[in-house]
Amino acid sequence: MSSLTNKHILLGVSGSIAAYKAPDVVRRLQDLGAKVRVILTQGGAQFITELSLQAISKNKVHDNLWDKEAELSMGHIELAKWADAILIAPASANTIANLASGKACDLLSSVILASDCPILIAPAMNQQMYASDGVKANLSTLSKRNITLIQGEEGEQACGDIGEGRLAESGEIAKQVGLIFQSTKLSGKKILITLGATMEPIDPVRYITNHSSGKMGSALADACIEAGAQVTLVHGNISIALNQKATSISATTAEKMYQSVIDNISKQDIFIACAAVSDYSSKNIEKNKIKKSGKNLILELTPSKDILKEVCQLDKKPICIGFAAETQNLVENAKNKLKNKGCDAIILNDVSKDDSGFKSDENEVIFIDQKGSVKLPKNSKQKLGRKIIEIIGDKFL
Ligand code: C5P
């Protein structure tokens, strides 16, 4: 799998003659597996047509902050959330100055302010402009903000000058975007993730279950695989297809899930308990369907094994990350869970909201460990998965 497989790259094309190379940049990003959307600034549109970029990217080109129609489909906030990385190529002196001063004067600069993803800029301008104190100072400001600079190359320029300031080669630009996603910390690590909902049978046709879809666990698995880890998934009932690169084990009840985890845990570096495991199982599973009688029916339930807690108590315990799906006293409950289960971190989900958490494609969580907490604002589960994995790598590996 190449480094940009299924990554969303938002390409900003600004006003430089090198904008004529932007379709090739789109192609090279696509060659590495990326899905590309383009924002074209007014300056950029002087050098390359919207139609060319639309044809190559296979997506509508975004060019206006004030377009009511665009705001309805994908406005600047949606574009910022969509992007896994933003690349500006070519980046003109004016666009660089806008970013350095934190302006929101057009669509591109507004999206940059609204995004929390990695940003890369590939400047292209006349050698004298590139060497000017103003541009140098702005580039230095941007690099302090962790914006990656893809250096301009030396050579003959469109204006006839010779010097530094040519747009880097398209293939090189795409390669540098790919490098952003290469995590070394998780490379080769073994990670076991539980996900989905357990189903505790009562009789041959009925069971107790919950709303978990497995989407968050699946997004975590994708992020681990992208980062080079070997992933084992122990899953209950799920409503999504799992990454083919993972080893998947189906375990529908809490007991079976416990057994599958214990059978596979010894070689793992990290255990992520993302499954919504039933806290109780039916004491007696009726052989035949329970008949309607008109009277009250009392089911006797016994507590199921707490898989996460058991793994945390192993002599050779992996790094253990749990989830807490809470509806009240969120942080307090999550902190108690961190302590009671003895795990290294708890990821807190507020499942009282309809638009995030269970079943939804989006989520917002708080990552809590012994040292403090990090809030991860609402975003797609795919993007949150990557963030969570990045934090686990930074904190524990
Ligand atoms: O105690 P509670 O069920 O709220 O804790 C949630 C966390 O513990 C989740 O990470 C869940 O996957 C894990 N868990 C478990 N085994 C259970 C119950 C929960 O691993 N029986």
Coordinates of C-alpha atoms and ligand atoms in Angstrom, one line a residue:
M1 CA 0.0 0.0 0.0
S2 CA 1.4 3.4 -0.9
S3 CA 1.8 6.1 1.6
L4 CA -1.2 8.2 0.5
T5 CA -3.7 5.4 0.0
N6 CA -7.2 6.9 0.5
K7 CA -5.7 10.0 2.1
H8 CA -7.6 13.2 1.4
I9 CA -5.3 15.9 0.1
L10 CA -6.6 19.4 -0.4
L11 CA -4.4 21.2 -2.9
G12 CA -4.3 25.0 -2.9
V13 CA -3.2 26.5 -6.2
S14 CA -2.2 30.1 -5.9
G15 CA -1.0 32.9 -8.3
S16 CA 2.2 31.8 -9.9
I17 CA 3.1 30.9 -13.4
A18 CA 4.0 27.5 -12.0
A19 CA 0.2 26.9 -11.5
Y20 CA 0.3 25.4 -15.0
K21 CA 2.1 22.4 -13.3
A22 CA -0.7 21.9 -10.7
P23 CA -2.6 19.2 -12.7
D24 CA 0.6 17.2 -12.7
V25 CA 0.9 17.6 -8.9
V26 CA -2.7 16.3 -8.7
R27 CA -1.7 13.3 -10.8
R28 CA 1.4 12.4 -8.8
L29 CA -0.6 12.6 -5.6
Q30 CA -3.2 10.3 -7.1
D31 CA -0.4 7.9 -8.2
L32 CA 0.3 7.5 -4.5
G33 CA -3.3 6.7 -3.8
A34 CA -4.6 10.1 -2.6
K35 CA -8.0 11.5 -3.2
V36 CA -7.5 15.2 -4.2
R37 CA -9.7 18.3 -4.0
V38 CA -8.5 21.6 -5.3
I39 CA -8.9 25.2 -4.1
L40 CA -8.0 27.7 -6.8
T41 CA -7.2 31.3 -5.7
Q42 CA -8.1 34.3 -7.9
G43 CA -4.4 34.6 -8.7
G44 CA -4.1 30.9 -9.5
A45 CA -7.0 31.2 -11.9
Q46 CA -5.0 33.6 -14.0
F47 CA -2.6 30.8 -14.9
I48 CA -4.7 27.6 -15.0
T49 CA -8.3 26.9 -15.7
E50 CA -10.8 25.5 -13.2
L51 CA -11.8 23.0 -15.9
S52 CA -8.3 21.4 -16.2
L53 CA -8.1 21.0 -12.4
Q54 CA -11.6 19.6 -12.2
A55 CA -11.0 17.1 -15.0
I56 CA -7.8 15.8 -13.4
S57 CA -8.9 15.8 -9.8
K58 CA -12.4 14.4 -10.8
N59 CA -13.9 16.8 -8.2
K60 CA -15.5 20.3 -8.4
V61 CA -12.9 23.0 -7.9
H62 CA -13.5 25.3 -4.9
D63 CA -12.7 28.9 -5.6
N64 CA -15.0 31.2 -3.7
L65 CA -15.5 31.9 0.0
W66 CA -18.8 33.6 -0.6
D67 CA -20.4 31.1 -2.9
K68 CA -23.8 30.2 -1.3
E69 CA -24.2 27.0 -3.3
A70 CA -20.7 25.8 -2.3
E71 CA -21.4 26.6 1.4
L72 CA -24.4 24.2 1.1
S73 CA -22.4 21.3 -0.3
M74 CA -18.9 21.7 1.1
G75 CA -18.1 25.0 2.7
H76 CA -14.7 26.1 4.2
I77 CA -15.2 24.3 7.4
E78 CA -16.2 21.0 5.7
L79 CA -13.2 21.3 3.4
A80 CA -11.0 21.8 6.4
K81 CA -12.4 18.7 8.1
W82 CA -12.3 16.6 4.9
A83 CA -8.5 17.2 4.5
D84 CA -6.0 14.8 6.0
A85 CA -3.3 17.2 4.7
I86 CA -3.3 20.6 2.9
L87 CA -0.7 21.2 0.2
I88 CA -0.3 24.6 -1.4
A89 CA 1.6 24.2 -4.7
P90 CA 2.5 26.6 -6.1
A91 CA 2.4 28.9 -3.0
S92 CA 2.7 32.5 -4.2
A93 CA 4.4 35.3 -2.1
N94 CA 1.0 36.7 -1.5
T95 CA -0.5 33.4 -0.2
I96 CA 2.5 32.9 2.0
A97 CA 2.1 36.4 3.4
N98 CA -1.6 35.7 4.0
L99 CA -0.8 32.5 6.0
A100 CA 2.0 34.2 7.9
S101 CA -0.3 37.0 9.1
G102 CA -3.2 34.6 9.9
K103 CA -5.6 36.2 7.3
A104 CA -8.9 34.8 6.3
C105 CA -9.3 36.9 3.1
D106 CA -10.1 34.2 0.7
L107 CA -11.2 30.5 0.7
L108 CA -7.7 29.1 0.9
S109 CA -6.5 31.2 3.8
S110 CA -9.8 30.6 5.7
V111 CA -9.6 26.8 5.2
I112 CA -6.0 26.9 6.5
L113 CA -7.2 28.7 9.7
A114 CA -10.1 26.2 10.2
S115 CA -7.9 23.1 9.8
D116 CA -5.9 21.1 12.3
C117 CA -4.2 18.8 9.7
P118 CA -0.6 19.0 8.5
I119 CA 0.1 21.8 6.0
L120 CA 2.8 21.8 3.4
I121 CA 3.7 24.7 1.1
A122 CA 5.7 24.5 -2.1
P123 CA 6.7 28.1 -3.0
A124 CA 7.2 29.2 -6.6
M125 CA 8.2 32.8 -7.5
N126 CA 10.9 34.9 -9.1
Q127 CA 14.3 34.4 -7.5
Q128 CA 14.5 38.0 -6.4
M129 CA 11.2 37.7 -4.6
Y130 CA 12.1 34.4 -3.1
A131 CA 15.3 35.9 -1.7
S132 CA 13.5 39.0 -0.3
D133 CA 13.5 39.7 3.4
G134 CA 9.7 39.8 3.5
V135 CA 9.2 36.3 2.0
K136 CA 12.1 34.9 4.0
A137 CA 10.6 36.3 7.3
N138 CA 7.1 34.9 6.4
L139 CA 8.5 31.4 5.5
S140 CA 10.4 31.4 8.8
T141 CA 7.1 32.3 10.7
L142 CA 5.3 29.4 8.9
S143 CA 8.0 26.9 9.7
K144 CA 7.8 27.9 13.5
R145 CA 4.1 26.9 13.2
N146 CA 5.1 23.5 11.9
I147 CA 4.1 24.1 8.4
T148 CA 6.4 22.0 6.1
L149 CA 8.3 23.9 3.5
I150 CA 9.0 22.1 0.2
Q151 CA 11.9 24.1 -1.0
G152 CA 11.9 25.9 -4.3
E153 CA 14.5 24.6 -6.8
E154 CA 17.3 26.4 -8.6
G155 CA 17.2 26.8 -12.3
E156 CA 15.9 28.9 -15.2
Q157 CA 12.7 30.6 -14.4
A158 CA 9.7 31.5 -16.6
C159 CA 10.7 35.2 -16.5
G160 CA 14.2 34.3 -17.8
D161 CA 16.0 34.8 -14.5
I162 CA 18.2 32.0 -13.2
G163 CA 18.1 31.3 -9.4
E164 CA 16.2 29.7 -6.6
G165 CA 12.4 29.8 -6.6
R166 CA 11.2 27.3 -9.2
L167 CA 8.4 25.0 -8.0
A168 CA 9.9 21.6 -6.8
E169 CA 9.2 18.7 -9.2
S170 CA 5.7 17.3 -8.9
G171 CA 6.9 13.8 -8.0
E172 CA 9.1 15.2 -5.3
I173 CA 6.2 17.3 -3.9
A174 CA 3.9 14.2 -3.8
K175 CA 6.7 12.2 -2.1
Q176 CA 7.1 14.8 0.6
V177 CA 3.3 14.8 1.3
G178 CA 3.5 11.0 1.6
L179 CA 6.3 11.3 4.2
I180 CA 4.0 13.2 6.5
F181 CA 2.0 10.0 7.0
Q182 CA 4.8 7.7 7.6
S183 CA 4.8 6.8 11.3
T184 CA 7.8 4.9 12.4
K185 CA 6.8 4.5 16.1
L186 CA 4.1 1.9 15.3
S187 CA 6.0 0.2 12.5
G188 CA 6.1 -3.6 13.2
K189 CA 4.2 -3.3 16.5
K190 CA 1.5 -5.9 17.2
I191 CA -1.8 -4.4 18.2
L192 CA -5.0 -6.2 19.3
I193 CA -8.2 -4.3 19.1
T194 CA -11.7 -5.4 20.3
L195 CA -14.6 -3.8 18.5
G196 CA -18.3 -4.0 17.9
A197 CA -21.1 -5.1 20.1
T198 CA -21.4 -8.4 22.0
M199 CA -24.6 -10.4 21.7
E200 CA -25.6 -12.4 24.8
P201 CA -28.2 -15.0 23.9
I202 CA -31.3 -15.5 26.1
D203 CA -32.8 -18.3 24.0
P204 CA -32.1 -19.6 20.4
V205 CA -33.7 -16.5 18.8
R206 CA -33.1 -13.6 21.2
Y207 CA -30.1 -11.8 22.6
I208 CA -29.1 -8.7 24.6
T209 CA -26.9 -6.3 22.7
N210 CA -26.1 -2.6 22.2
H211 CA -25.8 0.1 19.6
S212 CA -22.0 -0.2 18.8
S213 CA -21.3 -0.4 15.1
G214 CA -17.5 -1.2 15.3
K215 CA -16.8 2.0 13.2
M216 CA -14.4 3.5 15.7
G217 CA -12.5 0.3 16.2
S218 CA -12.3 -0.2 12.5
A219 CA -11.0 3.4 12.0
L220 CA -8.3 2.7 14.7
A221 CA -7.4 -0.6 12.9
D222 CA -7.0 1.3 9.6
A223 CA -4.8 4.0 11.2
C224 CA -2.6 1.3 12.9
I225 CA -2.2 -0.6 9.6
E226 CA -1.4 2.7 7.8
A227 CA 1.3 3.3 10.4
G228 CA 2.8 -0.1 9.7
A229 CA 1.5 -2.1 12.7
Q230 CA 0.3 -5.8 12.6
V231 CA -3.3 -5.8 13.7
T232 CA -5.5 -8.5 15.1
L233 CA -9.2 -7.6 15.4
V234 CA -11.5 -9.5 17.8
H235 CA -15.0 -8.4 16.8
G236 CA -18.5 -8.8 18.0
N237 CA -21.5 -7.7 15.9
I238 CA -20.4 -5.0 13.4
S239 CA -22.0 -3.1 10.6
I240 CA -18.9 -2.4 8.5
A241 CA -16.3 -4.3 6.5
L242 CA -13.0 -4.7 8.2
N243 CA -9.5 -4.0 6.7
Q244 CA -8.4 -7.1 4.9
K245 CA -4.8 -6.6 6.1
A246 CA -5.9 -7.3 9.7
T247 CA -6.3 -10.8 11.1
S248 CA -10.0 -10.9 12.1
I249 CA -11.5 -13.2 14.7
S250 CA -15.3 -13.3 15.3
A251 CA -16.4 -13.5 18.9
T252 CA -20.0 -12.7 19.5
T253 CA -20.4 -13.1 23.2
A254 CA -18.4 -11.5 26.1
E255 CA -17.1 -15.0 27.1
K256 CA -15.9 -15.8 23.5
M257 CA -14.4 -12.3 23.2
Y258 CA -12.5 -12.8 26.5
Q259 CA -11.2 -16.2 25.4
S260 CA -10.1 -14.9 21.9
V261 CA -8.3 -12.0 23.5
I262 CA -6.6 -14.2 26.1
D263 CA -5.5 -16.7 23.4
N264 CA -3.9 -13.9 21.4
I265 CA -2.6 -11.4 23.9
S266 CA 0.8 -12.7 24.8
K267 CA 2.6 -11.4 21.7
Q268 CA 0.9 -8.0 21.6
D269 CA 2.6 -4.6 22.2
I270 CA -0.7 -2.7 22.5
F271 CA -4.3 -3.7 23.4
I272 CA -7.1 -1.4 22.5
A273 CA -10.5 -2.3 24.1
C274 CA -12.9 -0.6 21.8
A275 CA -15.7 -3.2 21.9
A276 CA -18.9 -2.5 23.7
V277 CA -18.9 -5.6 25.8
S278 CA -22.1 -6.6 27.7
D279 CA -21.6 -6.3 31.4
Y280 CA -24.0 -9.1 32.0
S281 CA -24.9 -12.4 30.3
S282 CA -27.9 -14.6 30.8
K283 CA -27.3 -17.2 33.5
N284 CA -29.3 -19.9 31.7
I285 CA -29.7 -19.8 27.9
E286 CA -33.0 -21.5 27.2
K287 CA -32.7 -24.5 24.7
N288 CA -36.1 -23.5 23.2
K289 CA -37.7 -20.2 22.4
I290 CA -39.2 -18.7 25.5
K291 CA -43.0 -18.7 25.0
K292 CA -45.2 -15.7 25.6
S293 CA -47.2 -16.3 28.8
G294 CA -48.8 -13.0 29.6
K295 CA -47.0 -13.0 33.0
N296 CA -43.9 -11.0 34.0
L297 CA -40.7 -12.7 32.9
I298 CA -37.6 -12.4 35.1
L299 CA -34.2 -13.0 33.5
E300 CA -31.3 -13.8 35.7
L301 CA -28.1 -12.2 34.5
T302 CA -24.6 -12.8 35.7
P303 CA -21.7 -10.4 35.4
S304 CA -19.4 -11.1 32.4
K305 CA -15.6 -11.0 32.6
D306 CA -14.1 -7.6 32.3
I307 CA -11.7 -8.3 29.4
L308 CA -9.8 -5.0 29.7
K309 CA -9.3 -5.3 33.5
E310 CA -8.1 -9.0 33.1
V311 CA -5.6 -8.0 30.4
C312 CA -4.3 -5.1 32.6
Q313 CA -3.6 -7.6 35.4
L314 CA -1.5 -9.9 33.3
D315 CA 2.1 -10.2 34.4
K316 CA 3.4 -9.2 30.9
K317 CA 0.7 -6.7 30.1
P318 CA 0.8 -4.8 26.8
I319 CA 0.1 -1.0 26.7
C320 CA -3.7 -1.1 27.5
I321 CA -6.1 1.5 26.1
G322 CA -9.8 1.4 27.1
F323 CA -12.9 3.3 26.0
A324 CA -15.5 4.8 28.2
A325 CA -18.9 5.3 26.7
E326 CA -20.6 7.6 29.2
T327 CA -23.8 9.6 29.4
Q328 CA -23.3 11.5 32.6
N329 CA -20.4 12.7 34.9
L330 CA -18.2 12.0 31.9
V331 CA -14.7 12.9 33.0
E332 CA -15.2 11.7 36.5
N333 CA -16.4 8.3 35.4
A334 CA -13.7 8.0 32.8
K335 CA -11.0 8.8 35.4
N336 CA -12.4 6.2 37.8
K337 CA -12.3 3.6 35.0
L338 CA -8.6 4.5 34.3
K339 CA -7.8 3.8 37.9
N340 CA -10.1 0.8 38.5
K341 CA -9.1 -1.1 35.4
G342 CA -5.4 -0.2 35.7
C343 CA -5.1 0.8 32.1
D344 CA -2.7 3.3 30.6
A345 CA -5.3 5.5 29.0
I346 CA -9.0 5.9 28.6
I347 CA -10.7 7.4 25.6
L348 CA -13.9 9.1 26.7
N349 CA -17.0 9.1 24.4
D350 CA -20.1 11.1 25.2
V351 CA -22.8 8.7 23.9
S352 CA -25.7 10.9 25.0
K353 CA -25.5 12.9 21.7
D354 CA -27.3 11.7 18.5
D355 CA -24.8 13.1 16.1
S356 CA -21.6 11.5 17.4
G357 CA -20.6 8.3 19.2
F358 CA -22.6 5.1 18.5
K359 CA -23.3 4.2 14.8
S360 CA -22.3 7.7 13.7
D361 CA -19.4 8.3 11.2
E362 CA -18.2 11.1 13.5
N363 CA -17.1 11.3 17.1
E364 CA -15.5 13.6 19.6
V365 CA -13.4 12.2 22.4
I366 CA -11.1 13.0 25.3
F367 CA -7.9 11.1 25.7
I368 CA -7.2 10.7 29.4
D369 CA -4.1 9.2 31.0
Q370 CA -2.3 9.6 34.3
K371 CA -0.7 12.9 33.2
G372 CA -3.8 14.7 32.0
S373 CA -6.2 14.9 29.1
V374 CA -6.3 15.9 25.5
K375 CA -9.6 16.9 23.9
L376 CA -10.0 15.7 20.3
P377 CA -12.8 17.8 18.8
K378 CA -15.6 16.4 16.6
N379 CA -14.3 14.8 13.4
S380 CA -14.7 11.8 11.2
K381 CA -13.9 8.5 13.0
Q382 CA -11.1 7.9 10.4
K383 CA -9.4 11.1 11.3
L384 CA -9.9 10.7 15.0
G385 CA -8.5 7.1 14.6
R386 CA -5.3 8.6 13.2
K387 CA -5.0 11.2 15.9
I388 CA -5.5 8.7 18.7
I389 CA -2.9 6.4 17.2
E390 CA -0.5 9.3 16.9
I391 CA -1.1 10.2 20.6
I392 CA -0.6 6.6 21.7
G393 CA 2.7 6.4 19.7
D394 CA 3.9 9.7 21.2
K395 CA 3.0 8.9 24.8
F396 CA 3.8 5.3 25.2
L397 CA 6.3 4.2 22.5
Ligands
C5P1 O1 -16.6 -0.8 32.6 P1 -17.0 -0.4 31.2 O2 -17.7 -1.5 30.5 O3 -17.8 0.9 31.1 O4 -15.6 -0.1 30.5 C1 -15.5 0.1 29.1 C2 -14.1 -0.3 28.6 O5 -13.9 -1.6 29.1 C3 -14.1 -0.5 27.1 O6 -12.8 -0.3 26.7 C4 -14.6 -1.9 26.9 O7 -14.1 -2.4 25.6 C5 -13.9 -2.6 28.1 N1 -14.7 -3.7 28.6 C6 -14.1 -5.0 28.5 N2 -14.8 -6.1 29.0 C7 -16.0 -5.9 29.6 C8 -16.6 -4.6 29.7 C9 -15.9 -3.6 29.1 O8 -13.0 -5.2 27.9 N3 -16.7 -7.0 30.0

